[in-house]
């Protein structure tokens, strides 16, 4: 096309397309593209939060103390000694939060219920004031045509439960709580998630000590804690089915996402093997209804003690699998007995404001694809995806978080690919609606698409909120 100017070329393309009867968008606004960036009709767009990270009001409405209250108030456990005592004060400001959601145009909101607002002692007598509070929040969402997706346990464990997750009774108490909530709230809620991220409330709390309750137990005890975590999920599913037969029940899990270094058959199969192995104590066991033989063999005498009926409960059929996806783990095929090797992260590998948050946007595609191809769940939701960024308020009062937009846009590009290839991913929840208490990092890491001034609790939309609004309106990567 040596002698043709670009303009002439554009005209020729448009003319050819017109002849072929293909409508082209106006050139001045967007380029004609062979790649369709739209999501399927009816795709669910939402934002996610969790009770302890946003609510505050820890001594109101009859709420009982939790492991995170105790942990955050223990010197040295969180950044700057930060606690969730006030957080975003969403307990009082929930109507404002719903307004933010409405302005975005989301059709769904993933929130969690604080177990200790419903059962202050973890079990026994329910607390009507706690239930009333969530009914008000849910009614506000429904009045604004926003569908609630409710997580029952997002790490805030009633402190009164003896032994926490070291005790099998905690799994039973969770089932009673889950059944009660399902019975009371299924008039307003049709989608429930049992637990959020097994590894975070078991391993990080009981092995690494970075999260509540901050213990460093040995392998046998840790495996037992993990078993109680997945048992709670399973017994919870059974209790919810019994109390709310029409509810959709799933979980939210940060399965490790193995990304093949090269997209060819050998490496893709390696990623699938790694997906089963690497998630052995959690998602693999939940979706297969038994611990993989290789896991039991590897753990030997440290393997969990299992009682009759446990595996049946743990393997209860689910209506959907929720995946919290943030970061990739690269894997390649090799000749070892396990058939794959995990790549060590490069020192120069880029990450967002949280050092653990490596950027590899294709992880959201592979998360969906690996889980689909290994276990074939009925439906998948991305129950969390998002990032921390070092947000600053400009003198003009704006937060231009172009880095967060970069992170999100790239992830949605790869999620769109998963929908286009027909994987059963039904929705996406952005973490998070607003800056909040980021666990051990306190208020030092901001994940919101709304900025929160933690002195005044004032919320301000960031550029990323404006961008997400456009994505939702267009049902496409923007
Ligand atoms: C999730 N990691 O936690 C949680 O569900 C949220 O409550 C949390 O605020 C959000 O992600 C951001 O951290 C994670 O180390 C914690 O890979 C740690 C990891 C991933 C998720």
CSV table of C-alpha atoms and ligand atoms in Angstrom, one decimal:
chain,number,residue,atom,x,y,z
A,1,UNK,CA,0.0,0.0,0.0
A,2,UNK,CA,3.0,2.2,-0.7
A,3,UNK,CA,1.2,4.9,-2.5
A,4,UNK,CA,-1.9,4.9,-0.5
A,5,UNK,CA,-2.2,7.4,2.4
A,6,UNK,CA,-3.6,6.1,5.7
A,7,UNK,CA,-6.7,8.1,5.1
A,8,UNK,CA,-7.3,6.5,1.8
A,9,UNK,CA,-6.7,3.1,3.3
A,10,UNK,CA,-9.3,3.8,6.0
A,11,UNK,CA,-11.8,4.8,3.3
A,12,UNK,CA,-11.1,1.7,1.3
A,13,UNK,CA,-11.7,-0.5,4.3
A,14,UNK,CA,-14.9,1.3,5.1
A,15,UNK,CA,-16.1,1.0,1.6
A,16,UNK,CA,-15.3,-2.7,1.4
A,17,UNK,CA,-17.0,-3.3,4.7
A,18,UNK,CA,-20.1,-1.4,3.5
A,19,UNK,CA,-20.2,-3.5,0.4
A,20,UNK,CA,-20.0,-6.6,2.5
A,21,UNK,CA,-22.9,-5.3,4.6
A,22,UNK,CA,-20.7,-5.1,7.7
A,23,UNK,CA,-21.4,-2.1,10.0
A,24,UNK,CA,-18.3,-0.3,11.2
A,25,UNK,CA,-18.2,1.9,14.2
A,26,UNK,CA,-17.4,5.6,13.5
A,27,UNK,CA,-13.7,5.9,12.9
A,28,UNK,CA,-13.4,9.1,14.9
A,29,UNK,CA,-14.4,7.2,18.1
A,30,UNK,CA,-13.1,3.8,17.8
A,31,UNK,CA,-11.1,1.6,15.5
A,32,UNK,CA,-12.8,-1.2,13.7
A,33,UNK,CA,-11.5,-4.3,15.4
A,34,UNK,CA,-11.6,-8.0,14.6
A,35,UNK,CA,-11.6,-8.6,18.3
A,36,UNK,CA,-15.0,-8.5,20.1
A,37,UNK,CA,-14.4,-7.2,23.6
A,38,UNK,CA,-17.9,-7.6,24.8
A,39,UNK,CA,-19.1,-9.9,27.6
A,40,UNK,CA,-22.1,-12.2,27.2
A,41,UNK,CA,-25.5,-10.7,27.7
A,42,UNK,CA,-26.5,-10.9,31.4
A,43,UNK,CA,-22.9,-11.1,32.7
A,44,UNK,CA,-23.0,-10.2,36.3
A,45,UNK,CA,-20.9,-7.1,37.3
A,46,UNK,CA,-20.3,-6.4,41.0
A,47,UNK,CA,-18.0,-5.2,43.7
A,48,UNK,CA,-16.9,-7.1,46.8
A,49,UNK,CA,-16.3,-6.3,50.5
A,50,UNK,CA,-16.1,-8.1,53.8
A,51,UNK,CA,-17.7,-7.3,57.2
A,52,UNK,CA,-14.6,-6.8,59.4
A,53,UNK,CA,-12.8,-4.8,56.7
A,54,UNK,CA,-15.6,-2.2,56.3
A,55,UNK,CA,-18.2,-2.2,59.1
A,56,UNK,CA,-16.5,-0.9,62.2
A,57,UNK,CA,-19.0,-0.5,65.1
A,58,UNK,CA,-17.5,-3.5,66.8
A,59,UNK,CA,-19.3,-2.9,70.0
A,60,UNK,CA,-22.7,-2.1,68.6
A,61,UNK,CA,-25.8,-4.1,68.0
A,62,UNK,CA,-24.8,-6.8,70.4
A,63,UNK,CA,-21.9,-8.0,68.2
A,64,UNK,CA,-19.6,-10.5,70.0
A,65,UNK,CA,-15.8,-10.2,69.9
A,66,UNK,CA,-13.9,-11.9,67.1
A,67,UNK,CA,-10.4,-13.4,66.6
A,68,UNK,CA,-9.6,-10.4,64.5
A,69,UNK,CA,-10.6,-7.9,67.2
A,70,UNK,CA,-8.2,-9.7,69.5
A,71,UNK,CA,-5.4,-10.0,67.0
A,72,UNK,CA,-5.5,-6.4,65.7
A,73,UNK,CA,-5.4,-5.2,69.3
A,74,UNK,CA,-2.3,-7.2,70.0
A,75,UNK,CA,0.7,-5.0,69.7
A,76,UNK,CA,2.9,-5.7,66.7
A,77,UNK,CA,0.4,-7.8,64.7
A,78,UNK,CA,-0.9,-5.2,62.2
A,79,UNK,CA,0.7,-2.3,60.4
A,80,UNK,CA,0.8,0.7,62.7
A,81,UNK,CA,-1.4,-1.2,65.2
A,82,UNK,CA,-4.4,-0.5,62.9
A,83,UNK,CA,-7.7,-2.3,63.9
A,84,UNK,CA,-11.2,-2.7,62.3
A,85,UNK,CA,-12.8,-0.8,65.2
A,86,UNK,CA,-14.0,1.9,62.9
A,87,UNK,CA,-12.9,0.8,59.4
A,88,UNK,CA,-15.2,2.5,56.8
A,89,UNK,CA,-18.0,2.8,59.4
A,90,UNK,CA,-20.2,1.0,56.8
A,91,UNK,CA,-22.3,-0.2,59.7
A,92,UNK,CA,-23.7,3.3,59.8
A,93,UNK,CA,-22.9,4.4,56.3
A,94,UNK,CA,-24.3,1.5,54.4
A,95,UNK,CA,-26.8,3.6,52.5
A,96,UNK,CA,-24.0,5.7,51.2
A,97,UNK,CA,-22.2,2.6,50.1
A,98,UNK,CA,-25.3,1.4,48.3
A,99,UNK,CA,-25.4,4.8,46.5
A,100,UNK,CA,-21.8,4.2,45.3
A,101,UNK,CA,-22.8,0.8,44.0
A,102,UNK,CA,-25.8,2.3,42.2
A,103,UNK,CA,-23.7,5.0,40.6
A,104,UNK,CA,-21.4,2.4,39.2
A,105,UNK,CA,-24.4,0.6,37.7
A,106,UNK,CA,-23.5,-2.8,39.2
A,107,UNK,CA,-26.1,-5.5,39.2
A,108,UNK,CA,-24.6,-7.4,42.2
A,109,UNK,CA,-22.8,-6.8,45.5
A,110,UNK,CA,-20.7,-9.4,47.3
A,111,UNK,CA,-20.7,-8.7,51.1
A,112,UNK,CA,-20.1,-10.9,54.1
A,113,UNK,CA,-22.1,-11.3,57.3
A,114,UNK,CA,-20.3,-11.1,60.6
A,115,UNK,CA,-21.0,-14.4,62.4
A,116,UNK,CA,-20.6,-12.7,65.8
A,117,UNK,CA,-23.4,-10.2,65.0
A,118,UNK,CA,-25.7,-13.1,64.5
A,119,UNK,CA,-24.3,-15.4,67.2
A,120,UNK,CA,-22.2,-13.3,69.5
A,121,UNK,CA,-20.9,-16.4,71.3
A,122,UNK,CA,-20.5,-18.3,68.0
A,123,UNK,CA,-23.3,-20.7,68.9
A,124,UNK,CA,-26.3,-20.8,71.2
A,125,UNK,CA,-28.7,-17.8,71.2
A,126,UNK,CA,-29.0,-15.7,68.0
A,127,UNK,CA,-29.0,-12.0,68.3
A,128,UNK,CA,-32.0,-10.4,66.7
A,129,UNK,CA,-30.4,-6.9,66.4
A,130,UNK,CA,-27.6,-8.4,64.2
A,131,UNK,CA,-30.1,-10.1,62.0
A,132,UNK,CA,-32.1,-6.8,61.8
A,133,UNK,CA,-29.0,-4.9,60.7
A,134,UNK,CA,-28.4,-7.2,57.7
A,135,UNK,CA,-32.0,-7.2,56.8
A,136,UNK,CA,-31.8,-3.4,56.5
A,137,UNK,CA,-28.6,-3.6,54.4
A,138,UNK,CA,-30.2,-6.3,52.1
A,139,UNK,CA,-33.4,-4.3,51.7
A,140,UNK,CA,-31.4,-1.2,50.7
A,141,UNK,CA,-29.6,-3.2,48.1
A,142,UNK,CA,-32.8,-4.8,46.8
A,143,UNK,CA,-34.6,-1.4,46.7
A,144,UNK,CA,-31.8,-0.3,44.3
A,145,UNK,CA,-32.0,-3.5,42.1
A,146,UNK,CA,-28.7,-4.8,43.3
A,147,UNK,CA,-28.5,-8.6,43.9
A,148,UNK,CA,-26.7,-9.5,47.1
A,149,UNK,CA,-24.2,-12.4,47.1
A,150,UNK,CA,-23.5,-13.2,50.7
A,151,UNK,CA,-20.4,-14.8,52.2
A,152,UNK,CA,-21.0,-16.4,55.6
A,153,UNK,CA,-17.4,-16.5,56.8
A,154,UNK,CA,-14.8,-14.0,55.8
A,155,UNK,CA,-12.3,-14.7,58.6
A,156,UNK,CA,-13.9,-12.9,61.5
A,157,UNK,CA,-14.4,-15.9,63.9
A,158,UNK,CA,-16.4,-15.5,67.1
A,159,UNK,CA,-13.7,-15.4,69.8
A,160,UNK,CA,-15.9,-17.3,72.2
A,161,UNK,CA,-15.6,-20.5,70.3
A,162,UNK,CA,-13.1,-22.6,72.3
A,163,UNK,CA,-10.0,-23.4,70.3
A,164,UNK,CA,-11.1,-21.6,67.1
A,165,UNK,CA,-10.5,-23.7,64.0
A,166,UNK,CA,-8.4,-26.2,66.0
A,167,UNK,CA,-11.7,-27.5,67.2
A,168,UNK,CA,-14.0,-29.7,65.2
A,169,UNK,CA,-16.9,-28.1,67.1
A,170,UNK,CA,-16.2,-24.9,65.3
A,171,UNK,CA,-17.2,-26.6,62.0
A,172,UNK,CA,-20.4,-27.7,63.6
A,173,UNK,CA,-21.1,-24.3,65.0
A,174,UNK,CA,-20.5,-22.8,61.5
A,175,UNK,CA,-23.1,-25.2,60.1
A,176,UNK,CA,-25.7,-24.2,62.6
A,177,UNK,CA,-25.0,-20.5,61.9
A,178,UNK,CA,-25.1,-21.1,58.1
A,179,UNK,CA,-28.4,-23.0,58.4
A,180,UNK,CA,-29.9,-20.3,60.6
A,181,UNK,CA,-28.9,-17.4,58.2
A,182,UNK,CA,-30.1,-19.3,55.2
A,183,UNK,CA,-33.5,-19.8,56.8
A,184,UNK,CA,-33.7,-16.2,58.0
A,185,UNK,CA,-32.4,-14.4,54.9
A,186,UNK,CA,-33.1,-16.6,51.9
A,187,UNK,CA,-36.2,-14.5,51.3
A,188,UNK,CA,-33.8,-11.7,50.3
A,189,UNK,CA,-30.7,-13.6,49.3
A,190,UNK,CA,-30.5,-16.2,46.5
A,191,UNK,CA,-26.7,-16.6,46.3
A,192,UNK,CA,-24.6,-17.7,49.3
A,193,UNK,CA,-20.9,-18.5,49.7
A,194,UNK,CA,-19.9,-20.5,52.7
A,195,UNK,CA,-16.3,-19.5,53.4
A,196,UNK,CA,-13.7,-17.2,51.9
A,197,UNK,CA,-10.2,-18.4,51.1
A,198,UNK,CA,-9.4,-21.5,53.2
A,199,UNK,CA,-5.6,-20.9,53.1
A,200,UNK,CA,-5.9,-17.5,54.6
A,201,UNK,CA,-7.9,-18.4,57.7
A,202,UNK,CA,-6.1,-21.8,58.2
A,203,UNK,CA,-2.5,-21.6,57.0
A,204,UNK,CA,-1.9,-17.9,57.5
A,205,UNK,CA,-3.6,-17.9,60.9
A,206,UNK,CA,-2.3,-21.2,62.3
A,207,UNK,CA,0.9,-22.0,60.5
A,208,UNK,CA,2.4,-18.7,59.3
A,209,UNK,CA,1.0,-16.6,62.1
A,210,UNK,CA,0.5,-13.6,59.9
A,211,UNK,CA,-3.3,-13.5,60.4
A,212,UNK,CA,-5.5,-14.1,63.4
A,213,UNK,CA,-5.0,-16.0,65.7
A,214,UNK,CA,-1.3,-15.7,64.9
A,215,UNK,CA,-0.2,-19.2,65.7
A,216,UNK,CA,2.6,-21.3,64.3
A,217,UNK,CA,1.5,-24.9,64.7
A,218,UNK,CA,3.2,-28.0,63.4
A,219,UNK,CA,2.1,-29.9,60.3
A,220,UNK,CA,-0.3,-32.4,61.9
A,221,UNK,CA,-2.2,-29.7,63.7
A,222,UNK,CA,-2.3,-27.5,60.7
A,223,UNK,CA,-3.7,-30.3,58.5
A,224,UNK,CA,-6.4,-30.7,61.2
A,225,UNK,CA,-7.2,-27.0,61.1
A,226,UNK,CA,-7.5,-27.2,57.3
A,227,UNK,CA,-9.7,-30.2,57.6
A,228,UNK,CA,-12.0,-28.3,60.0
A,229,UNK,CA,-12.1,-25.5,57.5
A,230,UNK,CA,-13.3,-27.6,54.6
A,231,UNK,CA,-15.6,-29.6,56.9
A,232,UNK,CA,-17.2,-26.3,58.0
A,233,UNK,CA,-17.8,-25.5,54.4
A,234,UNK,CA,-19.3,-29.0,53.7
A,235,UNK,CA,-21.5,-29.1,56.8
A,236,UNK,CA,-22.5,-25.5,56.0
A,237,UNK,CA,-23.7,-26.5,52.5
A,238,UNK,CA,-25.8,-29.3,53.9
A,239,UNK,CA,-27.4,-27.0,56.5
A,240,UNK,CA,-28.1,-24.4,53.9
A,241,UNK,CA,-29.7,-26.9,51.5
A,242,UNK,CA,-31.9,-28.1,54.3
A,243,UNK,CA,-33.0,-24.6,55.3
A,244,UNK,CA,-33.1,-22.9,51.9
A,245,UNK,CA,-33.6,-25.5,49.2
A,246,UNK,CA,-33.8,-23.0,46.4
A,247,UNK,CA,-30.7,-21.0,47.3
A,248,UNK,CA,-27.6,-21.1,45.0
A,249,UNK,CA,-24.7,-22.2,47.2
A,250,UNK,CA,-21.0,-22.0,46.5
A,251,UNK,CA,-17.8,-20.8,48.1
A,252,UNK,CA,-15.1,-18.2,47.4
A,253,UNK,CA,-11.6,-19.7,47.1
A,254,UNK,CA,-8.2,-18.3,46.2
A,255,UNK,CA,-7.1,-21.4,44.4
A,256,UNK,CA,-3.5,-21.1,43.3
A,257,UNK,CA,-3.7,-20.3,39.6
A,258,UNK,CA,-1.0,-22.1,37.5
A,259,UNK,CA,-0.3,-20.4,34.2
A,260,UNK,CA,1.5,-22.4,31.6
A,261,UNK,CA,4.7,-20.6,30.5
A,262,UNK,CA,4.0,-21.4,26.9
A,263,UNK,CA,0.5,-22.0,25.7
A,264,UNK,CA,1.0,-25.5,24.2
A,265,UNK,CA,-0.4,-28.9,25.0
A,266,UNK,CA,2.5,-30.1,27.3
A,267,UNK,CA,2.5,-27.0,29.4
A,268,UNK,CA,-1.3,-26.7,29.6
A,269,UNK,CA,-1.4,-30.3,30.9
A,270,UNK,CA,1.3,-29.5,33.4
A,271,UNK,CA,-0.8,-26.5,34.6
A,272,UNK,CA,-3.7,-28.9,35.1
A,273,UNK,CA,-1.7,-31.4,37.1
A,274,UNK,CA,-0.3,-28.5,39.2
A,275,UNK,CA,-3.9,-27.2,39.8
A,276,UNK,CA,-4.9,-30.5,41.4
A,277,UNK,CA,-1.7,-30.9,43.4
A,278,UNK,CA,-1.2,-27.4,44.5
A,279,UNK,CA,-4.8,-27.0,45.7
A,280,UNK,CA,-4.9,-30.5,47.2
A,281,UNK,CA,-6.1,-29.7,50.8
A,282,UNK,CA,-8.8,-27.3,49.7
A,283,UNK,CA,-10.5,-26.9,46.4
A,284,UNK,CA,-9.3,-30.3,45.0
A,285,UNK,CA,-10.8,-32.1,48.0
A,286,UNK,CA,-14.0,-30.0,48.1
A,287,UNK,CA,-14.6,-30.7,44.4
A,288,UNK,CA,-13.6,-34.3,44.4
A,289,UNK,CA,-15.0,-35.3,47.8
A,290,UNK,CA,-11.7,-37.0,48.8
A,291,UNK,CA,-8.2,-36.0,49.6
A,292,UNK,CA,-5.9,-36.8,46.7
A,293,UNK,CA,-3.9,-39.9,47.3
A,294,UNK,CA,-0.7,-38.0,46.7
A,295,UNK,CA,-1.6,-35.5,49.4
A,296,UNK,CA,-2.3,-38.2,52.0
A,297,UNK,CA,0.9,-40.0,51.0
A,298,UNK,CA,3.0,-36.8,51.2
A,299,UNK,CA,1.6,-35.9,54.6
A,300,UNK,CA,1.9,-39.4,56.0
A,301,UNK,CA,1.4,-39.5,59.8
A,302,UNK,CA,0.5,-35.8,59.7
A,303,UNK,CA,-2.6,-36.4,57.5
A,304,UNK,CA,-5.8,-35.1,59.1
A,305,UNK,CA,-8.1,-37.3,61.2
A,306,UNK,CA,-11.3,-37.8,59.3
A,307,UNK,CA,-14.6,-39.0,60.9
A,308,UNK,CA,-17.3,-41.0,59.1
A,309,UNK,CA,-19.5,-38.7,57.0
A,310,UNK,CA,-16.9,-35.9,56.7
A,311,UNK,CA,-15.9,-36.5,53.1
A,312,UNK,CA,-19.5,-36.8,52.0
A,313,UNK,CA,-20.3,-33.4,53.5
A,314,UNK,CA,-17.1,-31.9,52.2
A,315,UNK,CA,-17.8,-33.1,48.7
A,316,UNK,CA,-21.4,-31.7,48.7
A,317,UNK,CA,-22.4,-30.6,45.2
A,318,UNK,CA,-22.1,-26.9,44.6
A,319,UNK,CA,-24.1,-24.6,42.4
A,320,UNK,CA,-21.1,-22.5,41.6
A,321,UNK,CA,-17.4,-22.1,42.4
A,322,UNK,CA,-16.2,-18.6,43.3
A,323,UNK,CA,-12.6,-17.8,42.5
A,324,UNK,CA,-10.6,-14.9,44.0
A,325,UNK,CA,-7.9,-14.2,41.5
A,326,UNK,CA,-5.1,-11.8,42.0
A,327,UNK,CA,-1.8,-13.2,40.8
A,328,UNK,CA,-0.2,-16.0,38.7
A,329,UNK,CA,2.1,-18.9,39.5
A,330,UNK,CA,4.0,-19.9,36.3
A,331,UNK,CA,4.5,-23.6,35.6
A,332,UNK,CA,6.2,-25.6,32.9
A,333,UNK,CA,6.2,-29.2,31.9
A,334,UNK,CA,9.2,-31.3,32.8
A,335,UNK,CA,10.2,-35.0,33.1
A,336,UNK,CA,10.0,-35.2,36.9
A,337,UNK,CA,7.5,-37.8,38.4
A,338,UNK,CA,5.0,-35.0,39.1
A,339,UNK,CA,5.4,-33.8,35.5
A,340,UNK,CA,5.8,-30.1,36.1
A,341,UNK,CA,8.0,-27.6,37.8
A,342,UNK,CA,7.0,-24.2,39.3
A,343,UNK,CA,8.9,-21.2,38.1
A,344,UNK,CA,10.7,-19.2,40.8
A,345,UNK,CA,9.6,-15.6,40.6
A,346,UNK,CA,12.1,-13.2,39.1
A,347,UNK,CA,13.5,-10.4,41.3
A,348,UNK,CA,12.4,-7.9,38.6
A,349,UNK,CA,8.9,-9.3,38.2
A,350,UNK,CA,6.4,-6.4,38.4
A,351,UNK,CA,3.9,-6.1,41.2
A,352,UNK,CA,1.3,-3.7,42.5
A,353,UNK,CA,1.5,-1.8,45.8
A,354,UNK,CA,1.3,-5.0,47.9
A,355,UNK,CA,4.6,-6.9,47.3
A,356,UNK,CA,2.8,-10.2,46.9
A,357,UNK,CA,0.6,-8.9,44.2
A,358,UNK,CA,2.6,-9.8,41.0
A,359,UNK,CA,1.0,-8.7,37.8
A,360,UNK,CA,0.1,-11.5,35.4
A,361,UNK,CA,-3.3,-10.7,33.9
A,362,UNK,CA,-3.7,-14.0,32.1
A,363,UNK,CA,-4.1,-15.7,35.5
A,364,UNK,CA,-7.8,-14.8,35.4
A,365,UNK,CA,-8.2,-16.7,32.2
A,366,UNK,CA,-6.2,-19.7,33.4
A,367,UNK,CA,-8.0,-19.7,36.8
A,368,UNK,CA,-11.3,-20.2,35.0
A,369,UNK,CA,-9.9,-22.6,32.3
A,370,UNK,CA,-8.0,-24.8,34.7
A,371,UNK,CA,-10.8,-25.2,37.1
A,372,UNK,CA,-13.3,-25.8,34.3
A,373,UNK,CA,-11.2,-28.4,32.6
A,374,UNK,CA,-10.1,-30.2,35.7
A,375,UNK,CA,-13.5,-30.2,37.6
A,376,UNK,CA,-16.3,-29.0,35.2
A,377,UNK,CA,-18.3,-26.9,37.8
A,378,UNK,CA,-21.7,-25.8,36.7
A,379,UNK,CA,-20.8,-22.1,37.0
A,380,UNK,CA,-17.8,-20.0,38.0
A,381,UNK,CA,-17.8,-16.5,39.3
A,382,UNK,CA,-14.8,-14.3,39.8
A,383,UNK,CA,-15.6,-13.5,43.4
A,384,UNK,CA,-12.6,-11.1,43.8
A,385,UNK,CA,-10.1,-9.4,41.6
A,386,UNK,CA,-8.4,-6.1,42.1
A,387,UNK,CA,-5.3,-4.5,43.4
A,388,UNK,CA,-3.6,-2.1,45.8
A,389,UNK,CA,-2.2,1.1,44.5
A,390,UNK,CA,-0.4,4.1,46.0
A,391,UNK,CA,-3.2,6.5,45.5
A,392,UNK,CA,-2.8,10.2,46.0
A,393,UNK,CA,-5.4,12.9,46.0
A,394,UNK,CA,-4.4,15.6,43.5
A,395,UNK,CA,-4.8,19.3,44.4
A,396,UNK,CA,-7.9,19.2,42.2
A,397,UNK,CA,-9.3,16.5,44.5
A,398,UNK,CA,-9.0,13.6,42.0
A,399,UNK,CA,-7.4,10.2,42.4
A,400,UNK,CA,-5.9,9.3,39.0
A,401,UNK,CA,-5.2,5.6,39.7
A,402,UNK,CA,-4.1,4.7,36.1
A,403,UNK,CA,-2.1,1.8,37.5
A,404,UNK,CA,-5.2,0.2,39.0
A,405,UNK,CA,-7.0,0.8,35.7
A,406,UNK,CA,-4.1,-0.9,33.9
A,407,UNK,CA,-4.3,-3.9,36.2
A,408,UNK,CA,-8.1,-4.2,35.9
A,409,UNK,CA,-8.3,-3.6,32.2
A,410,UNK,CA,-5.7,-6.3,31.5
A,411,UNK,CA,-7.5,-8.8,33.7
A,412,UNK,CA,-10.8,-8.1,32.1
A,413,UNK,CA,-9.3,-8.6,28.7
A,414,UNK,CA,-8.2,-12.1,29.7
A,415,UNK,CA,-11.6,-12.8,31.4
A,416,UNK,CA,-13.4,-11.8,28.2
A,417,UNK,CA,-11.3,-14.4,26.4
A,418,UNK,CA,-12.6,-17.0,28.8
A,419,UNK,CA,-16.2,-16.0,28.1
A,420,UNK,CA,-15.6,-15.9,24.4
A,421,UNK,CA,-14.2,-19.5,24.5
A,422,UNK,CA,-17.3,-20.7,26.3
A,423,UNK,CA,-16.1,-21.3,29.8
A,424,UNK,CA,-19.0,-21.0,32.2
A,425,UNK,CA,-17.9,-17.8,34.0
A,426,UNK,CA,-21.1,-15.9,34.9
A,427,UNK,CA,-19.9,-12.8,36.7
A,428,UNK,CA,-17.1,-10.6,38.1
A,429,UNK,CA,-16.8,-8.9,41.5
A,430,UNK,CA,-14.1,-6.2,41.8
A,431,UNK,CA,-12.2,-6.1,45.1
A,432,UNK,CA,-13.0,-3.6,46.4
A,433,UNK,CA,-15.8,-1.2,46.4
A,434,UNK,CA,-13.9,1.1,48.7
A,435,UNK,CA,-10.5,1.3,50.5
A,436,UNK,CA,-10.8,-0.7,53.7
A,437,UNK,CA,-8.9,-2.5,56.5
A,438,UNK,CA,-6.4,-4.7,54.7
A,439,UNK,CA,-5.9,-7.2,57.5
A,440,UNK,CA,-2.3,-7.3,58.7
A,441,UNK,CA,-1.5,-4.4,56.4
A,442,UNK,CA,-4.0,-2.2,58.2
A,443,UNK,CA,-4.9,0.9,56.3
A,444,UNK,CA,-1.6,1.1,54.5
A,445,UNK,CA,-2.8,-0.7,51.4
A,446,UNK,CA,-5.7,0.7,49.4
A,447,UNK,CA,-7.7,-1.7,47.2
A,448,UNK,CA,-10.8,0.4,46.6
A,449,UNK,CA,-12.1,2.0,43.5
A,450,UNK,CA,-13.5,4.6,45.9
A,451,UNK,CA,-11.0,6.5,48.0
A,452,UNK,CA,-11.8,6.7,51.8
A,453,UNK,CA,-10.4,9.4,54.0
A,454,UNK,CA,-10.1,7.4,57.2
A,455,UNK,CA,-10.3,10.5,59.3
A,456,UNK,CA,-13.6,11.7,58.0
A,457,UNK,CA,-14.9,8.5,56.3
A,458,UNK,CA,-15.6,10.6,53.2
A,459,UNK,CA,-15.7,8.4,50.0
A,460,UNK,CA,-14.5,9.7,46.7
A,461,UNK,CA,-14.6,7.9,43.3
A,462,UNK,CA,-11.2,7.2,41.8
A,463,UNK,CA,-10.6,7.2,38.0
A,464,UNK,CA,-11.0,3.4,38.3
A,465,UNK,CA,-14.6,3.8,39.4
A,466,UNK,CA,-15.3,6.0,36.4
A,467,UNK,CA,-13.6,3.4,34.2
A,468,UNK,CA,-15.6,0.5,35.8
A,469,UNK,CA,-18.8,2.3,35.3
A,470,UNK,CA,-18.0,2.5,31.6
A,471,UNK,CA,-17.2,-1.2,31.4
A,472,UNK,CA,-20.5,-2.1,33.1
A,473,UNK,CA,-22.5,0.3,30.8
A,474,UNK,CA,-20.8,-1.1,27.7
A,475,UNK,CA,-20.7,-4.7,29.0
A,476,UNK,CA,-17.2,-4.7,27.4
A,477,UNK,CA,-13.5,-4.1,28.1
A,478,UNK,CA,-13.1,-0.3,27.8
B,1,LIG,C1,-8.1,-11.5,49.7
B,1,LIG,N1,-2.1,-13.6,48.8
B,1,LIG,O1,-7.0,-11.9,50.5
B,1,LIG,C2,-9.2,-11.4,50.7
B,1,LIG,O2,-10.4,-12.2,50.4
B,1,LIG,C3,-9.6,-10.0,51.0
B,1,LIG,O3,-10.3,-9.9,52.2
B,1,LIG,C4,-8.4,-9.1,50.9
B,1,LIG,O4,-8.6,-7.8,51.3
B,1,LIG,C5,-8.0,-9.1,49.4
B,1,LIG,O5,-7.8,-10.4,49.0
B,1,LIG,C6,-6.7,-8.3,49.1
B,1,LIG,O6,-5.6,-8.8,49.9
B,1,LIG,C7,-5.8,-12.3,50.0
B,1,LIG,O7,-1.1,-13.5,49.5
B,1,LIG,C8,-4.7,-12.2,50.9
B,1,LIG,O8,-2.0,-14.2,47.6
B,1,LIG,C9,-3.5,-12.7,50.5
B,1,LIG,C10,-3.4,-13.2,49.2
B,1,LIG,C11,-4.4,-13.2,48.3
B,1,LIG,C12,-5.6,-12.8,48.7
